[in-house]
Coordinates of C-alpha atoms in Angstrom, one line a residue:
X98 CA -86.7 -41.6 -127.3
X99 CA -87.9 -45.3 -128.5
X100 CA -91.3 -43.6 -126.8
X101 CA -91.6 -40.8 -128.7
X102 CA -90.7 -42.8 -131.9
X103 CA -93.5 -44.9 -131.4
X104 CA -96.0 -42.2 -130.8
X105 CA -95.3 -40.6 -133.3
X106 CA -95.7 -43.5 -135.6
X107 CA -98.8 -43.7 -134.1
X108 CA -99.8 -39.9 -135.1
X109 CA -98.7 -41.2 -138.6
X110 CA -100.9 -44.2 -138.6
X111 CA -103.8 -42.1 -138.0
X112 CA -103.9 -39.8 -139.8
X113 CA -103.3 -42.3 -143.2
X114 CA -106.1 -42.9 -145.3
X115 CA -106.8 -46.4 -147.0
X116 CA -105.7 -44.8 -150.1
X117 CA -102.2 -44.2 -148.8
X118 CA -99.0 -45.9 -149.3
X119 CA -98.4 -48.3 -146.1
X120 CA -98.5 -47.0 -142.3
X121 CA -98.0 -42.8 -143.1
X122 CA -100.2 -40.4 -145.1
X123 CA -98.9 -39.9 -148.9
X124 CA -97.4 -36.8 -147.8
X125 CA -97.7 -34.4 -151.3
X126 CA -94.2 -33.1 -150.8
X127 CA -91.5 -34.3 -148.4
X128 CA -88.3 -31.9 -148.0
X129 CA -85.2 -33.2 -146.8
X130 CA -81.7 -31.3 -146.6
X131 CA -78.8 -33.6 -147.3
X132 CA -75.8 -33.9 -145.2
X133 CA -72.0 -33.6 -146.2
X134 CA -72.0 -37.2 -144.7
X135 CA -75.4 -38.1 -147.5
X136 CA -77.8 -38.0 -144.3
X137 CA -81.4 -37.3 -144.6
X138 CA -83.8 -36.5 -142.1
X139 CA -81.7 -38.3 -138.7
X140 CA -80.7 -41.5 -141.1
X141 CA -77.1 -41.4 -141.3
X142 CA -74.8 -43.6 -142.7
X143 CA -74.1 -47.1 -141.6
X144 CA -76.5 -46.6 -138.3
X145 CA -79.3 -49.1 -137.4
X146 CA -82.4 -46.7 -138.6
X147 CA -81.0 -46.2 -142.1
X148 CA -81.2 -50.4 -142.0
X149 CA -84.9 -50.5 -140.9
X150 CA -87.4 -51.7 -142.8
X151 CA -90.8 -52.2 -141.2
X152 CA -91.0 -49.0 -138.9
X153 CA -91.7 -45.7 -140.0
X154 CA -90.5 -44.0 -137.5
X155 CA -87.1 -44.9 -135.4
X156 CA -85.2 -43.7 -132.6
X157 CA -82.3 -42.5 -133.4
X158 CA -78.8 -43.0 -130.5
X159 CA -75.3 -41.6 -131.5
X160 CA -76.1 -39.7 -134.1
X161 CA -72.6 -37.9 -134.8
X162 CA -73.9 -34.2 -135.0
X163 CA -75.6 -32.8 -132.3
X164 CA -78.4 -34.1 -130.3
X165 CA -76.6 -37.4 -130.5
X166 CA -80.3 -38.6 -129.3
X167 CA -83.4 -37.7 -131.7
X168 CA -86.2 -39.5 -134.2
X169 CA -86.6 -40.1 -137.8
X170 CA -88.9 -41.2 -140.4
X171 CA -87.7 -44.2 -141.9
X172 CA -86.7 -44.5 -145.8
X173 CA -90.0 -46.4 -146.2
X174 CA -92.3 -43.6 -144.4
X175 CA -90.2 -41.2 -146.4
X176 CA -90.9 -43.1 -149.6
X177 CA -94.4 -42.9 -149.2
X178 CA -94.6 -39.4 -150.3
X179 CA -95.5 -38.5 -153.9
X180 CA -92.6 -35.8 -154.1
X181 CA -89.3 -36.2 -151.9
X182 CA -86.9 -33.3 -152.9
X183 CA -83.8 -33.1 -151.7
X184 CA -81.7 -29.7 -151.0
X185 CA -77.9 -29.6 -150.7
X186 CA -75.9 -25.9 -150.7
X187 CA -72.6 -25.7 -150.5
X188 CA -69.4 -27.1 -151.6
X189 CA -69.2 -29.4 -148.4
X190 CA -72.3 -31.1 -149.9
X191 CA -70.6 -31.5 -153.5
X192 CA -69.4 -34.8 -152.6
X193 CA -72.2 -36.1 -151.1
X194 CA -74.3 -35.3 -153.7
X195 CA -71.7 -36.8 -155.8
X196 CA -72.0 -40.1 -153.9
X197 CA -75.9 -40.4 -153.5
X198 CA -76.4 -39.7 -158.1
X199 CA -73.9 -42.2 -158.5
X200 CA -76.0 -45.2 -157.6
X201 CA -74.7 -45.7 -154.0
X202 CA -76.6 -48.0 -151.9
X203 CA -79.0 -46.7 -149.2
X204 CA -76.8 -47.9 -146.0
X205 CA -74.0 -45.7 -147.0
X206 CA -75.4 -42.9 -148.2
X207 CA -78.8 -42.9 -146.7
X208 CA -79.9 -39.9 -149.7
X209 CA -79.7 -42.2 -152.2
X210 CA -82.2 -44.5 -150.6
X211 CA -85.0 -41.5 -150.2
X212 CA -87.2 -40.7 -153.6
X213 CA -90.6 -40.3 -153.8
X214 CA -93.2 -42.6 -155.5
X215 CA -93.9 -39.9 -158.4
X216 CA -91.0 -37.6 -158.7
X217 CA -87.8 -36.8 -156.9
X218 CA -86.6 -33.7 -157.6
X219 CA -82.6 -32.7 -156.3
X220 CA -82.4 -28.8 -155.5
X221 CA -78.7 -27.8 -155.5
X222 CA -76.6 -24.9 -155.4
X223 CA -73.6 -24.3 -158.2
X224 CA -71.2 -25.5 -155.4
X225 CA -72.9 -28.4 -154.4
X226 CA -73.2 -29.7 -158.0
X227 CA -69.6 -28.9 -158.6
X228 CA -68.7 -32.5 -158.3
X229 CA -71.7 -33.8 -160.8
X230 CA -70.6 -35.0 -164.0
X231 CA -72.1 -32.3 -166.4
X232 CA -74.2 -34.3 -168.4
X233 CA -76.2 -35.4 -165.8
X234 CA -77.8 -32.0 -164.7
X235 CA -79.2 -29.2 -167.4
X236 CA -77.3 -25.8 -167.2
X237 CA -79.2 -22.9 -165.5
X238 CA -80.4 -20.2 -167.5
X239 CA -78.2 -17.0 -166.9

């Protein structure tokens, strides 16, 4: 797995311009789901990739849904896109999404740490949002 993270950081690497935002392209859009435990892409909560800073791309061991073994982009690679929405349906995602508006830190809730360098946009179902203080989202229109 530490092999295939590393090639694929290598894919990354090439295909960034000068113009780009570190070691990854500025991807235009980057969609992530969010977890019921605030996970995005394989960076979970409290595990060493969620910590790492200079890779973009990390093997990932003991990741507690299944495949326990897997890769991730890294919050920075993920930062480097212009857009990073996040998508959470689902009342088991209420409290997560709950957890990453409230100004948690990255290392627990791993959604909280991933925005994008223009815009981050949060996609949610009624259910999901159930748990957000009203005044922080807009109703939708009926």
């Amino acid at each position: 797995v530490e092999a295939a993270a590393a090639a694929y950081a290598t894919e990354l690497a090439a295909a960034a311009r000068p113009g780009d935002h570190g070691r990854v392209p500025t991807f235009d859009v980057l969609m992530l789901g969010v977890g019921p435990d605030t996970h995005v892409a394989s960076l979970f909560p409290e595990l060493p990739g969620v910590r790492e800073t200079e890779l973009t791309v990390v093997a990932v061991h003991g990741a507690p849904k299944p495949p326990p073994v897997r890769i991730s982009l890294t919050l920075p690679a993920i930062r480097a896109a212009h857009e990073v929405w996040l998508l959470a349906a689902g009342e088991d995602k209420a409290k997560a999404a709950e957890i990453a508006l409230s100004g948690a830190g990255e290392i627990q809730a791993p959604a909280a740490g991933a925005y994008g360098l223009g815009r981050t946009l949060w996609l949610l179902d009624a259910a999901a949002a159930s748990a957000l203080p009203r005044a922080l989202y807009p109703p939708a229109s009926a």
